[in-house]
């Protein structure tokens, strides 16, 4: 679960770079989390997400019942945007078949995420049985809401075990609105 939130941070960073290339200036925009959905395979874990009352922060909690990383794990990330006034979503990021353990163990990614997202504990592969949480995550920790163009943003990340009969272990979908 924390891995997916790590991906959220990465996508938010790329998202910011993408949006900052715009010539539009949105000095009066407001950003909020509209919805968060968490899927966890019951054979591996229990997980849930919670959006705070201010709708600018959320928490994700995971109780991992089986060690992860003994089989080949891949990660898929997708970020789409539907700009204000548009009827269609445009792909901003579509990363597929990333080696999850290589991602977790990369020192540059680890340093970036440890500085921007506060984990309950450091994640390494194999991910051990236990309770994991990421609390008070806000896109505003990474993104300046006044530089983001108005619209609906959908972030999706999943972790898949390639050798399993039930491959999708974890999925996180976050819908963010900028008005």
Tab-separated table of N, CA and C in Angstrom:
chain	number	residue	atom	x	y	z
A	1	UNK	N	0.817	-1.177	0.000
A	1	UNK	CA	0.000	0.000	0.000
A	1	UNK	C	0.864	1.245	0.000
A	2	UNK	N	1.865	1.245	0.864
A	2	UNK	CA	2.759	2.385	0.898
A	2	UNK	C	3.453	2.539	-0.444
A	3	UNK	N	3.717	1.423	-1.102
A	3	UNK	CA	4.353	1.456	-2.402
A	3	UNK	C	3.497	2.236	-3.380
A	4	UNK	N	2.216	2.029	-3.299
A	4	UNK	CA	1.320	2.732	-4.200
A	4	UNK	C	1.280	4.207	-3.874
A	5	UNK	N	1.379	4.516	-2.616
A	5	UNK	CA	1.419	5.919	-2.252
A	5	UNK	C	2.731	6.545	-2.695
A	6	UNK	N	3.773	5.766	-2.687
A	6	UNK	CA	5.037	6.238	-3.230
A	6	UNK	C	4.825	6.619	-4.682
A	7	UNK	N	4.106	5.786	-5.389
A	7	UNK	CA	3.828	6.058	-6.791
A	7	UNK	C	2.993	7.317	-6.943
A	8	UNK	N	2.079	7.530	-6.008
A	8	UNK	CA	1.288	8.758	-6.037
A	8	UNK	C	2.207	9.959	-5.991
A	9	UNK	N	3.176	9.924	-5.110
A	9	UNK	CA	4.135	11.018	-5.020
A	9	UNK	C	4.886	11.213	-6.313
A	10	UNK	N	5.337	10.117	-6.918
A	10	UNK	CA	6.054	10.184	-8.189
A	10	UNK	C	5.159	10.776	-9.265
A	11	UNK	N	3.938	10.302	-9.343
A	11	UNK	CA	3.008	10.811	-10.361
A	11	UNK	C	2.680	12.271	-10.107
A	12	UNK	N	2.554	12.638	-8.850
A	12	UNK	CA	2.281	14.041	-8.542
A	12	UNK	C	3.434	14.919	-8.994
A	13	UNK	N	4.663	14.435	-8.822
A	13	UNK	CA	5.818	15.203	-9.267
A	13	UNK	C	5.804	15.354	-10.784
A	14	UNK	N	5.605	14.263	-11.512
A	14	UNK	CA	5.549	14.316	-12.973
A	14	UNK	C	4.367	15.168	-13.398
A	15	UNK	N	3.251	14.994	-12.707
A	15	UNK	CA	2.028	15.743	-12.961
A	15	UNK	C	2.326	17.239	-12.846
A	16	UNK	N	3.063	17.622	-11.812
A	16	UNK	CA	3.397	19.025	-11.616
A	16	UNK	C	4.238	19.542	-12.764
A	17	UNK	N	5.223	18.769	-13.188
A	17	UNK	CA	6.061	19.199	-14.294
A	17	UNK	C	5.225	19.353	-15.563
A	18	UNK	N	4.298	18.435	-15.782
A	18	UNK	CA	3.421	18.486	-16.950
A	18	UNK	C	2.550	19.734	-16.905
A	19	UNK	N	1.971	20.006	-15.759
A	19	UNK	CA	1.055	21.128	-15.646
A	19	UNK	C	1.768	22.467	-15.657
A	20	UNK	N	2.979	22.514	-15.132
A	20	UNK	CA	3.703	23.775	-15.100
A	20	UNK	C	4.148	24.226	-16.481
A	21	UNK	N	4.099	23.354	-17.472
A	21	UNK	CA	4.436	23.738	-18.833
A	21	UNK	C	3.305	24.532	-19.479
A	22	UNK	N	2.182	24.614	-18.799
A	22	UNK	CA	1.022	25.330	-19.329
A	22	UNK	C	1.236	26.833	-19.230
A	23	UNK	N	0.691	27.559	-20.184
A	23	UNK	CA	0.783	29.010	-20.130
A	23	UNK	C	-0.358	29.601	-19.297
A	24	UNK	N	-1.330	28.761	-18.940
A	24	UNK	CA	-2.448	29.242	-18.131
A	24	UNK	C	-1.988	29.463	-16.700
A	25	UNK	N	-2.453	30.506	-16.090
A	25	UNK	CA	-2.165	30.760	-14.685
A	25	UNK	C	-3.475	30.619	-13.922
A	26	UNK	N	-3.510	29.754	-12.941
A	26	UNK	CA	-4.728	29.498	-12.170
A	26	UNK	C	-4.501	29.965	-10.739
A	27	UNK	N	-4.528	31.247	-10.505
A	27	UNK	CA	-4.194	31.771	-9.183
A	27	UNK	C	-5.302	31.543	-8.161
A	28	UNK	N	-6.510	31.233	-8.600
A	28	UNK	CA	-7.603	31.060	-7.656
A	28	UNK	C	-8.089	29.605	-7.572
A	29	UNK	N	-7.272	28.647	-8.014
A	29	UNK	CA	-7.713	27.254	-8.034
A	29	UNK	C	-7.695	26.646	-6.638
A	30	UNK	N	-8.554	25.661	-6.443
A	30	UNK	CA	-8.603	24.885	-5.205
A	30	UNK	C	-8.516	23.419	-5.576
A	31	UNK	N	-7.678	22.695	-4.860
A	31	UNK	CA	-7.471	21.288	-5.114
A	31	UNK	C	-8.043	20.492	-3.949
A	32	UNK	N	-8.772	19.400	-4.257
A	32	UNK	CA	-9.265	18.533	-3.188
A	32	UNK	C	-9.407	17.109	-3.699
A	33	UNK	N	-9.318	16.156	-2.770
A	33	UNK	CA	-9.508	14.749	-3.103
A	33	UNK	C	-11.001	14.472	-3.121
A	34	UNK	N	-11.487	14.021	-4.255
A	34	UNK	CA	-12.906	13.709	-4.397
A	34	UNK	C	-13.204	12.296	-3.902
A	35	UNK	N	-12.285	11.345	-4.239
A	35	UNK	CA	-12.551	9.945	-3.894
A	35	UNK	C	-11.231	9.189	-3.826
A	36	UNK	N	-11.189	8.208	-2.937
A	36	UNK	CA	-10.060	7.287	-2.872
A	36	UNK	C	-10.635	5.880	-2.758
A	37	UNK	N	-10.127	5.003	-3.595
A	37	UNK	CA	-10.551	3.600	-3.561
A	37	UNK	C	-9.309	2.733	-3.382
A	38	UNK	N	-9.435	1.753	-2.502
A	38	UNK	CA	-8.328	0.844	-2.229
A	38	UNK	C	-8.833	-0.579	-2.407
A	39	UNK	N	-8.091	-1.352	-3.190
A	39	UNK	CA	-8.398	-2.775	-3.351
A	39	UNK	C	-7.211	-3.559	-2.809
A	40	UNK	N	-7.489	-4.538	-1.963
A	40	UNK	CA	-6.436	-5.405	-1.443
A	40	UNK	C	-6.912	-6.844	-1.556
A	41	UNK	N	-6.083	-7.701	-2.141
A	41	UNK	CA	-6.415	-9.117	-2.241
A	41	UNK	C	-6.454	-9.711	-0.843
A	42	UNK	N	-7.597	-10.287	-0.480
A	42	UNK	CA	-7.785	-10.805	0.881
A	42	UNK	C	-6.817	-11.929	1.232
A	43	UNK	N	-6.198	-12.557	0.237
A	43	UNK	CA	-5.219	-13.608	0.511
A	43	UNK	C	-3.889	-13.035	0.996
A	44	UNK	N	-3.682	-11.736	0.757
A	44	UNK	CA	-2.426	-11.090	1.120
A	44	UNK	C	-2.570	-10.059	2.233
A	45	UNK	N	-3.645	-9.264	2.181
A	45	UNK	CA	-3.720	-8.122	3.084
A	45	UNK	C	-5.137	-7.592	3.222
A	46	UNK	N	-5.266	-6.703	4.209
A	46	UNK	CA	-6.460	-5.880	4.379
A	46	UNK	C	-5.977	-4.434	4.276
A	47	UNK	N	-6.766	-3.600	3.598
A	47	UNK	CA	-6.338	-2.218	3.416
A	47	UNK	C	-7.548	-1.305	3.291
A	48	UNK	N	-7.367	-0.065	3.717
A	48	UNK	CA	-8.401	0.937	3.503
A	48	UNK	C	-7.774	2.320	3.480
A	49	UNK	N	-8.494	3.241	2.861
A	49	UNK	CA	-8.063	4.626	2.781
A	49	UNK	C	-9.106	5.527	3.396
A	50	UNK	N	-8.665	6.688	3.833
A	50	UNK	CA	-9.554	7.649	4.485
A	50	UNK	C	-9.167	9.058	4.051
A	51	UNK	N	-10.138	9.827	3.571
A	51	UNK	CA	-9.910	11.228	3.219
A	51	UNK	C	-10.271	12.081	4.430
A	52	UNK	N	-9.393	13.018	4.786
A	52	UNK	CA	-9.636	13.915	5.919
A	52	UNK	C	-10.766	14.888	5.604
A	53	UNK	N	-11.302	15.515	6.645
A	53	UNK	CA	-12.404	16.464	6.483
A	53	UNK	C	-12.056	17.614	5.555
A	54	UNK	N	-10.808	18.064	5.570
A	54	UNK	CA	-10.414	19.176	4.707
A	54	UNK	C	-10.335	18.771	3.232
A	55	UNK	N	-10.403	17.457	2.946
A	55	UNK	CA	-10.378	16.866	1.609
A	55	UNK	C	-9.076	17.157	0.868
A	56	UNK	N	-8.056	17.623	1.591
A	56	UNK	CA	-6.750	17.893	0.993
A	56	UNK	C	-5.691	16.900	1.465
A	57	UNK	N	-6.079	15.970	2.322
A	57	UNK	CA	-5.153	14.967	2.868
A	57	UNK	C	-5.873	13.629	2.974
A	58	UNK	N	-5.094	12.549	2.926
A	58	UNK	CA	-5.679	11.228	3.131
A	58	UNK	C	-4.672	10.308	3.808
A	59	UNK	N	-5.189	9.205	4.331
A	59	UNK	CA	-4.387	8.175	4.982
A	59	UNK	C	-4.681	6.850	4.295
A	60	UNK	N	-3.698	5.960	4.306
A	60	UNK	CA	-3.890	4.598	3.831
A	60	UNK	C	-3.285	3.665	4.878
A	61	UNK	N	-4.043	2.630	5.224
A	61	UNK	CA	-3.608	1.654	6.220
A	61	UNK	C	-3.631	0.267	5.593
A	62	UNK	N	-2.582	-0.507	5.860
A	62	UNK	CA	-2.477	-1.856	5.320
A	62	UNK	C	-2.041	-2.801	6.419
A	63	UNK	N	-2.726	-3.931	6.510
A	63	UNK	CA	-2.308	-5.027	7.384
A	63	UNK	C	-1.899	-6.165	6.454
A	64	UNK	N	-0.602	-6.358	6.309
A	64	UNK	CA	-0.066	-7.372	5.405
A	64	UNK	C	0.016	-8.704	6.138
A	65	UNK	N	-0.681	-9.722	5.604
A	65	UNK	CA	-0.749	-11.038	6.233
A	65	UNK	C	0.248	-12.039	5.665
A	66	UNK	N	0.755	-11.765	4.445
A	66	UNK	CA	1.738	-12.642	3.793
A	66	UNK	C	2.887	-11.796	3.269
A	67	UNK	N	4.082	-12.315	3.364
A	67	UNK	CA	5.258	-11.613	2.862
A	67	UNK	C	5.123	-11.417	1.350
A	68	UNK	N	5.498	-10.230	0.879
A	68	UNK	CA	5.470	-9.914	-0.545
A	68	UNK	C	6.893	-9.798	-1.066
A	69	UNK	N	7.096	-10.268	-2.272
A	69	UNK	CA	8.386	-10.112	-2.908
A	69	UNK	C	9.080	-11.418	-3.187
A	70	UNK	N	8.484	-12.535	-2.730
A	70	UNK	CA	9.095	-13.826	-3.015
A	70	UNK	C	8.845	-14.230	-4.466
A	71	UNK	N	7.771	-13.757	-5.045
A	71	UNK	CA	7.470	-13.972	-6.460
A	71	UNK	C	7.674	-12.666	-7.200
A	72	UNK	N	7.642	-12.715	-8.491
A	72	UNK	CA	7.879	-11.536	-9.292
A	72	UNK	C	6.698	-10.575	-9.167
A	73	UNK	N	6.968	-9.359	-8.686
A	73	UNK	CA	5.943	-8.332	-8.523
A	73	UNK	C	6.183	-7.221	-9.531
A	74	UNK	N	5.116	-6.837	-10.228
A	74	UNK	CA	5.206	-5.697	-11.134
A	74	UNK	C	4.233	-4.622	-10.678
A	75	UNK	N	4.508	-3.409	-11.124
A	75	UNK	CA	3.702	-2.274	-10.731
A	75	UNK	C	3.289	-1.537	-11.998
A	76	UNK	N	2.039	-1.126	-12.030
A	76	UNK	CA	1.495	-0.339	-13.135
A	76	UNK	C	0.980	0.979	-12.564
A	77	UNK	N	1.237	2.074	-13.265
A	77	UNK	CA	0.814	3.402	-12.820
A	77	UNK	C	0.165	4.113	-14.002
A	78	UNK	N	-0.924	4.825	-13.706
A	78	UNK	CA	-1.640	5.545	-14.745
A	78	UNK	C	-2.141	6.854	-14.145
A	79	UNK	N	-1.938	7.948	-14.845
A	79	UNK	CA	-2.487	9.242	-14.448
A	79	UNK	C	-3.164	9.836	-15.670
A	80	UNK	N	-4.442	10.192	-15.506
A	80	UNK	CA	-5.217	10.796	-16.592
A	80	UNK	C	-5.818	12.102	-16.099
A	81	UNK	N	-6.050	13.014	-17.027
A	81	UNK	CA	-6.652	14.299	-16.687
A	81	UNK	C	-7.766	14.619	-17.672
A	82	UNK	N	-8.847	15.165	-17.121
A	82	UNK	CA	-9.936	15.725	-17.936
A	82	UNK	C	-9.978	17.203	-17.588
A	83	UNK	N	-9.508	18.014	-18.493
A	83	UNK	CA	-9.433	19.454	-18.259
A	83	UNK	C	-10.826	20.055	-18.172
A	84	UNK	N	-10.930	21.161	-17.475
A	84	UNK	CA	-12.188	21.884	-17.360
A	84	UNK	C	-12.724	22.196	-18.756
A	85	UNK	N	-13.993	21.854	-18.998
A	85	UNK	CA	-14.621	22.101	-20.290
A	85	UNK	C	-14.464	20.976	-21.284
A	86	UNK	N	-13.662	19.977	-20.959
A	86	UNK	CA	-13.446	18.845	-21.861
A	86	UNK	C	-14.341	17.674	-21.455
A	87	UNK	N	-14.614	16.798	-22.402
A	87	UNK	CA	-15.405	15.598	-22.109
A	87	UNK	C	-14.545	14.345	-22.013
A	88	UNK	N	-13.273	14.454	-22.395
A	88	UNK	CA	-12.412	13.279	-22.486
A	88	UNK	C	-11.209	13.372	-21.555
A	89	UNK	N	-10.777	12.220	-21.046
A	89	UNK	CA	-9.569	12.125	-20.256
A	89	UNK	C	-8.375	11.937	-21.197
A	90	UNK	N	-7.253	12.565	-20.842
A	90	UNK	CA	-6.005	12.458	-21.589
A	90	UNK	C	-4.991	11.755	-20.684
A	91	UNK	N	-4.258	10.782	-21.245
A	91	UNK	CA	-3.212	10.106	-20.472
A	91	UNK	C	-2.034	11.048	-20.286
A	92	UNK	N	-1.612	11.171	-19.035
A	92	UNK	CA	-0.442	11.966	-18.705
A	92	UNK	C	0.727	11.019	-18.449
A	93	UNK	N	0.457	9.955	-17.701
A	93	UNK	CA	1.463	8.945	-17.379
A	93	UNK	C	0.842	7.576	-17.572
A	94	UNK	N	1.593	6.663	-18.173
A	94	UNK	CA	1.149	5.277	-18.291
A	94	UNK	C	2.393	4.393	-18.215
A	95	UNK	N	2.769	4.021	-17.005
A	95	UNK	CA	3.937	3.171	-16.778
A	95	UNK	C	3.452	1.761	-16.488
A	96	UNK	N	3.987	0.798	-17.227
A	96	UNK	CA	3.520	-0.576	-17.076
A	96	UNK	C	4.700	-1.519	-16.894
A	97	UNK	N	4.447	-2.589	-16.173
A	97	UNK	CA	5.400	-3.676	-15.988
A	97	UNK	C	6.710	-3.228	-15.344
A	98	UNK	N	6.620	-2.330	-14.369
A	98	UNK	CA	7.805	-1.908	-13.633
A	98	UNK	C	8.106	-2.951	-12.558
A	99	UNK	N	9.358	-3.290	-12.383
A	99	UNK	CA	9.767	-4.226	-11.341
A	99	UNK	C	9.597	-3.532	-9.999
A	100	UNK	N	8.634	-3.997	-9.214
A	100	UNK	CA	8.284	-3.347	-7.960
A	100	UNK	C	9.432	-3.349	-6.968
A	101	UNK	N	10.098	-4.477	-6.797
A	101	UNK	CA	11.197	-4.561	-5.824
A	101	UNK	C	12.370	-3.686	-6.251
A	102	UNK	N	12.665	-3.628	-7.535
A	102	UNK	CA	13.736	-2.745	-8.015
A	102	UNK	C	13.374	-1.287	-7.729
A	103	UNK	N	12.093	-0.941	-7.900
A	103	UNK	CA	11.623	0.403	-7.598
A	103	UNK	C	11.819	0.716	-6.119
A	104	UNK	N	11.389	-0.196	-5.244
A	104	UNK	CA	11.518	0.026	-3.798
A	104	UNK	C	12.965	0.168	-3.359
A	105	UNK	N	13.855	-0.573	-3.999
A	105	UNK	CA	15.250	-0.593	-3.575
A	105	UNK	C	16.123	0.453	-4.261
A	106	UNK	N	15.564	1.255	-5.180
A	106	UNK	CA	16.321	2.292	-5.855
A	106	UNK	C	16.600	3.437	-4.872
A	107	UNK	N	17.852	3.771	-4.620
A	107	UNK	CA	18.181	4.792	-3.613
A	107	UNK	C	17.657	6.184	-3.957
A	108	UNK	N	17.595	6.546	-5.232
A	108	UNK	CA	17.080	7.868	-5.603
A	108	UNK	C	15.588	7.995	-5.315
A	109	UNK	N	14.815	6.967	-5.688
A	109	UNK	CA	13.388	6.990	-5.378
A	109	UNK	C	13.163	6.972	-3.868
A	110	UNK	N	13.924	6.163	-3.179
A	110	UNK	CA	13.788	6.065	-1.717
A	110	UNK	C	14.029	7.428	-1.070
A	111	UNK	N	15.086	8.123	-1.462
A	111	UNK	CA	15.422	9.430	-0.895
A	111	UNK	C	14.310	10.434	-1.189
A	112	UNK	N	13.818	10.450	-2.442
A	112	UNK	CA	12.746	11.373	-2.810
A	112	UNK	C	11.509	11.136	-1.949
A	113	UNK	N	11.097	9.882	-1.832
A	113	UNK	CA	9.857	9.600	-1.107
A	113	UNK	C	9.999	9.737	0.397
A	114	UNK	N	11.170	9.465	0.927
A	114	UNK	CA	11.360	9.635	2.364
A	114	UNK	C	11.333	11.129	2.713
A	115	UNK	N	11.700	11.986	1.782
A	115	UNK	CA	11.678	13.428	2.027
A	115	UNK	C	10.308	14.046	1.812
A	116	UNK	N	9.432	13.413	1.034
A	116	UNK	CA	8.130	14.007	0.718
A	116	UNK	C	6.951	13.297	1.370
A	117	UNK	N	7.074	12.011	1.632
A	117	UNK	CA	5.975	11.236	2.207
A	117	UNK	C	6.477	10.579	3.474
A	118	UNK	N	5.715	10.691	4.537
A	118	UNK	CA	6.136	10.155	5.826
A	118	UNK	C	5.533	8.771	6.043
A	119	UNK	N	6.393	7.750	6.010
A	119	UNK	CA	5.966	6.367	6.158
A	119	UNK	C	5.990	5.943	7.618
A	120	UNK	N	5.177	4.950	7.954
A	120	UNK	CA	5.232	4.397	9.302
A	120	UNK	C	6.513	3.589	9.488
A	121	UNK	N	7.058	3.048	8.398
A	121	UNK	CA	8.353	2.361	8.416
A	121	UNK	C	8.861	2.249	6.990
A	122	UNK	N	10.162	2.028	6.856
A	122	UNK	CA	10.791	1.934	5.543
A	122	UNK	C	10.398	0.610	4.893
A	123	UNK	N	10.080	0.657	3.613
A	123	UNK	CA	9.722	-0.550	2.868
A	123	UNK	C	10.910	-1.067	2.091
A	124	UNK	N	11.127	-2.365	2.152
A	124	UNK	CA	12.149	-3.045	1.375
A	124	UNK	C	11.581	-4.376	0.936
A	125	UNK	N	12.062	-4.881	-0.191
A	125	UNK	CA	11.653	-6.201	-0.663
A	125	UNK	C	12.589	-7.243	-0.092
A	126	UNK	N	12.080	-8.369	0.339
A	126	UNK	CA	10.647	-8.674	0.414
A	126	UNK	C	9.978	-7.879	1.534
A	127	UNK	N	8.738	-7.475	1.306
A	127	UNK	CA	7.973	-6.716	2.291
A	127	UNK	C	7.451	-7.702	3.322
A	128	UNK	N	7.804	-7.457	4.574
A	128	UNK	CA	7.486	-8.379	5.651
A	128	UNK	C	6.047	-8.213	6.144
A	129	UNK	N	5.513	-9.262	6.747
A	129	UNK	CA	4.192	-9.233	7.370
A	129	UNK	C	4.184	-8.132	8.425
A	130	UNK	N	3.080	-7.393	8.504
A	130	UNK	CA	2.977	-6.336	9.512
A	130	UNK	C	1.965	-5.284	9.124
A	131	UNK	N	1.903	-4.243	9.937
A	131	UNK	CA	0.995	-3.126	9.707
A	131	UNK	C	1.787	-1.965	9.112
A	132	UNK	N	1.239	-1.379	8.039
A	132	UNK	CA	1.875	-0.274	7.352
A	132	UNK	C	0.867	0.852	7.198
A	133	UNK	N	1.359	2.069	7.265
A	133	UNK	CA	0.460	3.204	7.043
A	133	UNK	C	1.236	4.369	6.478
A	134	UNK	N	0.500	5.160	5.743
A	134	UNK	CA	0.992	6.464	5.310
A	134	UNK	C	-0.112	7.422	5.714
A	135	UNK	N	0.258	8.394	6.515
A	135	UNK	CA	-0.740	9.298	7.070
A	135	UNK	C	-0.527	10.720	6.580
A	136	UNK	N	-1.636	11.407	6.457
A	136	UNK	CA	-1.647	12.829	6.156
A	136	UNK	C	-0.979	13.150	4.820
A	137	UNK	N	-1.241	12.313	3.820
A	137	UNK	CA	-0.687	12.540	2.493
A	137	UNK	C	-1.507	13.617	1.804
A	138	UNK	N	-0.815	14.597	1.285
A	138	UNK	CA	-1.482	15.660	0.556
A	138	UNK	C	-0.712	15.980	-0.702
A	139	UNK	N	-1.399	16.119	-1.800
A	139	UNK	CA	-0.727	16.472	-3.043
A	139	UNK	C	-0.031	17.815	-2.859
A	140	UNK	N	-0.561	18.646	-1.981
A	140	UNK	CA	0.041	19.955	-1.764
A	140	UNK	C	1.430	19.867	-1.151
A	141	UNK	N	1.810	18.704	-0.607
A	141	UNK	CA	3.177	18.520	-0.132
A	141	UNK	C	4.150	18.562	-1.300
A	142	UNK	N	3.660	18.250	-2.501
A	142	UNK	CA	4.513	18.124	-3.669
A	142	UNK	C	4.135	19.155	-4.728
A	143	UNK	N	2.841	19.472	-4.826
A	143	UNK	CA	2.320	20.318	-5.901
A	143	UNK	C	1.832	21.641	-5.327
A	144	UNK	N	2.143	22.740	-5.993
A	144	UNK	CA	1.590	24.035	-5.644
A	144	UNK	C	0.220	24.129	-6.315
A	145	UNK	N	-0.841	24.194	-5.511
A	145	UNK	CA	-2.176	24.133	-6.096
A	145	UNK	C	-2.484	25.308	-7.020
A	146	UNK	N	-1.759	26.400	-6.913
A	146	UNK	CA	-2.014	27.544	-7.786
A	146	UNK	C	-1.371	27.386	-9.158
A	147	UNK	N	-0.534	26.350	-9.337
A	147	UNK	CA	0.088	26.130	-10.642
A	147	UNK	C	-0.588	24.992	-11.404
A	148	UNK	N	-1.649	24.429	-10.835
A	148	UNK	CA	-2.328	23.284	-11.442
A	148	UNK	C	-3.543	23.760	-12.234
A	149	UNK	N	-3.682	23.239	-13.442
A	149	UNK	CA	-4.817	23.612	-14.279
A	149	UNK	C	-6.094	22.960	-13.765
A	150	UNK	N	-7.209	23.632	-13.963
A	150	UNK	CA	-8.501	23.134	-13.495
A	150	UNK	C	-8.908	21.879	-14.256
A	151	UNK	N	-9.535	20.938	-13.515
A	151	UNK	CA	-9.992	19.704	-14.136
A	151	UNK	C	-10.077	18.575	-13.118
A	152	UNK	N	-10.269	17.367	-13.632
A	152	UNK	CA	-10.354	16.156	-12.820
A	152	UNK	C	-9.146	15.294	-13.144
A	153	UNK	N	-8.455	14.832	-12.095
A	153	UNK	CA	-7.255	14.021	-12.251
A	153	UNK	C	-7.519	12.649	-11.625
A	154	UNK	N	-7.218	11.599	-12.369
A	154	UNK	CA	-7.399	10.237	-11.858
A	154	UNK	C	-6.051	9.532	-11.853
A	155	UNK	N	-5.631	9.158	-10.662
A	155	UNK	CA	-4.394	8.414	-10.476
A	155	UNK	C	-4.752	6.975	-10.130
A	156	UNK	N	-4.092	6.028	-10.789
A	156	UNK	CA	-4.329	4.620	-10.524
A	156	UNK	C	-2.988	3.915	-10.443
A	157	UNK	N	-2.815	3.113	-9.417
A	157	UNK	CA	-1.597	2.310	-9.281
A	157	UNK	C	-2.001	0.926	-8.794
A	158	UNK	N	-1.271	-0.073	-9.274
A	158	UNK	CA	-1.552	-1.439	-8.840
A	158	UNK	C	-0.258	-2.224	-8.741
A	159	UNK	N	-0.292	-3.222	-7.878
A	159	UNK	CA	0.808	-4.169	-7.754
A	159	UNK	C	0.241	-5.533	-8.107
A	160	UNK	N	0.947	-6.208	-8.997
A	160	UNK	CA	0.484	-7.487	-9.530
A	160	UNK	C	1.562	-8.534	-9.305
A	161	UNK	N	1.140	-9.723	-8.857
A	161	UNK	CA	2.061	-10.847	-8.732
A	161	UNK	C	1.913	-11.689	-9.996
A	162	UNK	N	2.943	-11.718	-10.801
A	162	UNK	CA	2.884	-12.336	-12.124
A	162	UNK	C	2.605	-13.828	-12.059
A	163	UNK	N	3.112	-14.517	-11.047
A	163	UNK	CA	2.992	-15.978	-10.989
A	163	UNK	C	1.758	-16.467	-10.245
A	164	UNK	N	0.873	-15.591	-9.868
A	164	UNK	CA	-0.278	-15.956	-9.050
A	164	UNK	C	-1.530	-16.210	-9.893
A	165	UNK	N	-2.440	-17.040	-9.350
A	165	UNK	CA	-3.749	-17.235	-9.974
A	165	UNK	C	-4.622	-15.998	-9.798
A	166	UNK	N	-4.417	-15.279	-8.707
A	166	UNK	CA	-5.141	-14.045	-8.415
A	166	UNK	C	-4.098	-12.920	-8.458
A	167	UNK	N	-3.814	-12.406	-9.649
A	167	UNK	CA	-2.623	-11.563	-9.790
A	167	UNK	C	-2.666	-10.191	-9.122
A	168	UNK	N	-3.818	-9.517	-9.079
A	168	UNK	CA	-3.831	-8.159	-8.541
A	168	UNK	C	-3.828	-8.221	-7.015
A	169	UNK	N	-2.707	-7.823	-6.441
A	169	UNK	CA	-2.549	-7.859	-4.992
A	169	UNK	C	-3.102	-6.596	-4.358
A	170	UNK	N	-2.812	-5.465	-4.988
A	170	UNK	CA	-3.188	-4.188	-4.402
A	170	UNK	C	-3.470	-3.188	-5.518
A	171	UNK	N	-4.462	-2.338	-5.303
A	171	UNK	CA	-4.757	-1.258	-6.251
A	171	UNK	C	-5.219	-0.033	-5.482
A	172	UNK	N	-4.845	1.110	-5.979
A	172	UNK	CA	-5.216	2.389	-5.371
A	172	UNK	C	-5.671	3.317	-6.480
A	173	UNK	N	-6.854	3.904	-6.312
A	173	UNK	CA	-7.359	4.880	-7.270
A	173	UNK	C	-7.717	6.143	-6.508
A	174	UNK	N	-7.183	7.257	-6.970
A	174	UNK	CA	-7.434	8.551	-6.316
A	174	UNK	C	-7.955	9.513	-7.366
A	175	UNK	N	-9.099	10.114	-7.081
A	175	UNK	CA	-9.669	11.125	-7.969
A	175	UNK	C	-9.520	12.477	-7.287
A	176	UNK	N	-8.869	13.401	-7.974
A	176	UNK	CA	-8.607	14.731	-7.449
A	176	UNK	C	-9.268	15.757	-8.359
A	177	UNK	N	-9.873	16.765	-7.748
A	177	UNK	CA	-10.518	17.846	-8.498
A	177	UNK	C	-9.758	19.143	-8.256
A	178	UNK	N	-9.616	19.910	-9.315
A	178	UNK	CA	-9.078	21.252	-9.205
A	178	UNK	C	-10.131	22.172	-9.793
A	179	UNK	N	-10.668	23.055	-8.941
A	179	UNK	CA	-11.747	23.956	-9.380
A	179	UNK	C	-11.301	25.407	-9.288
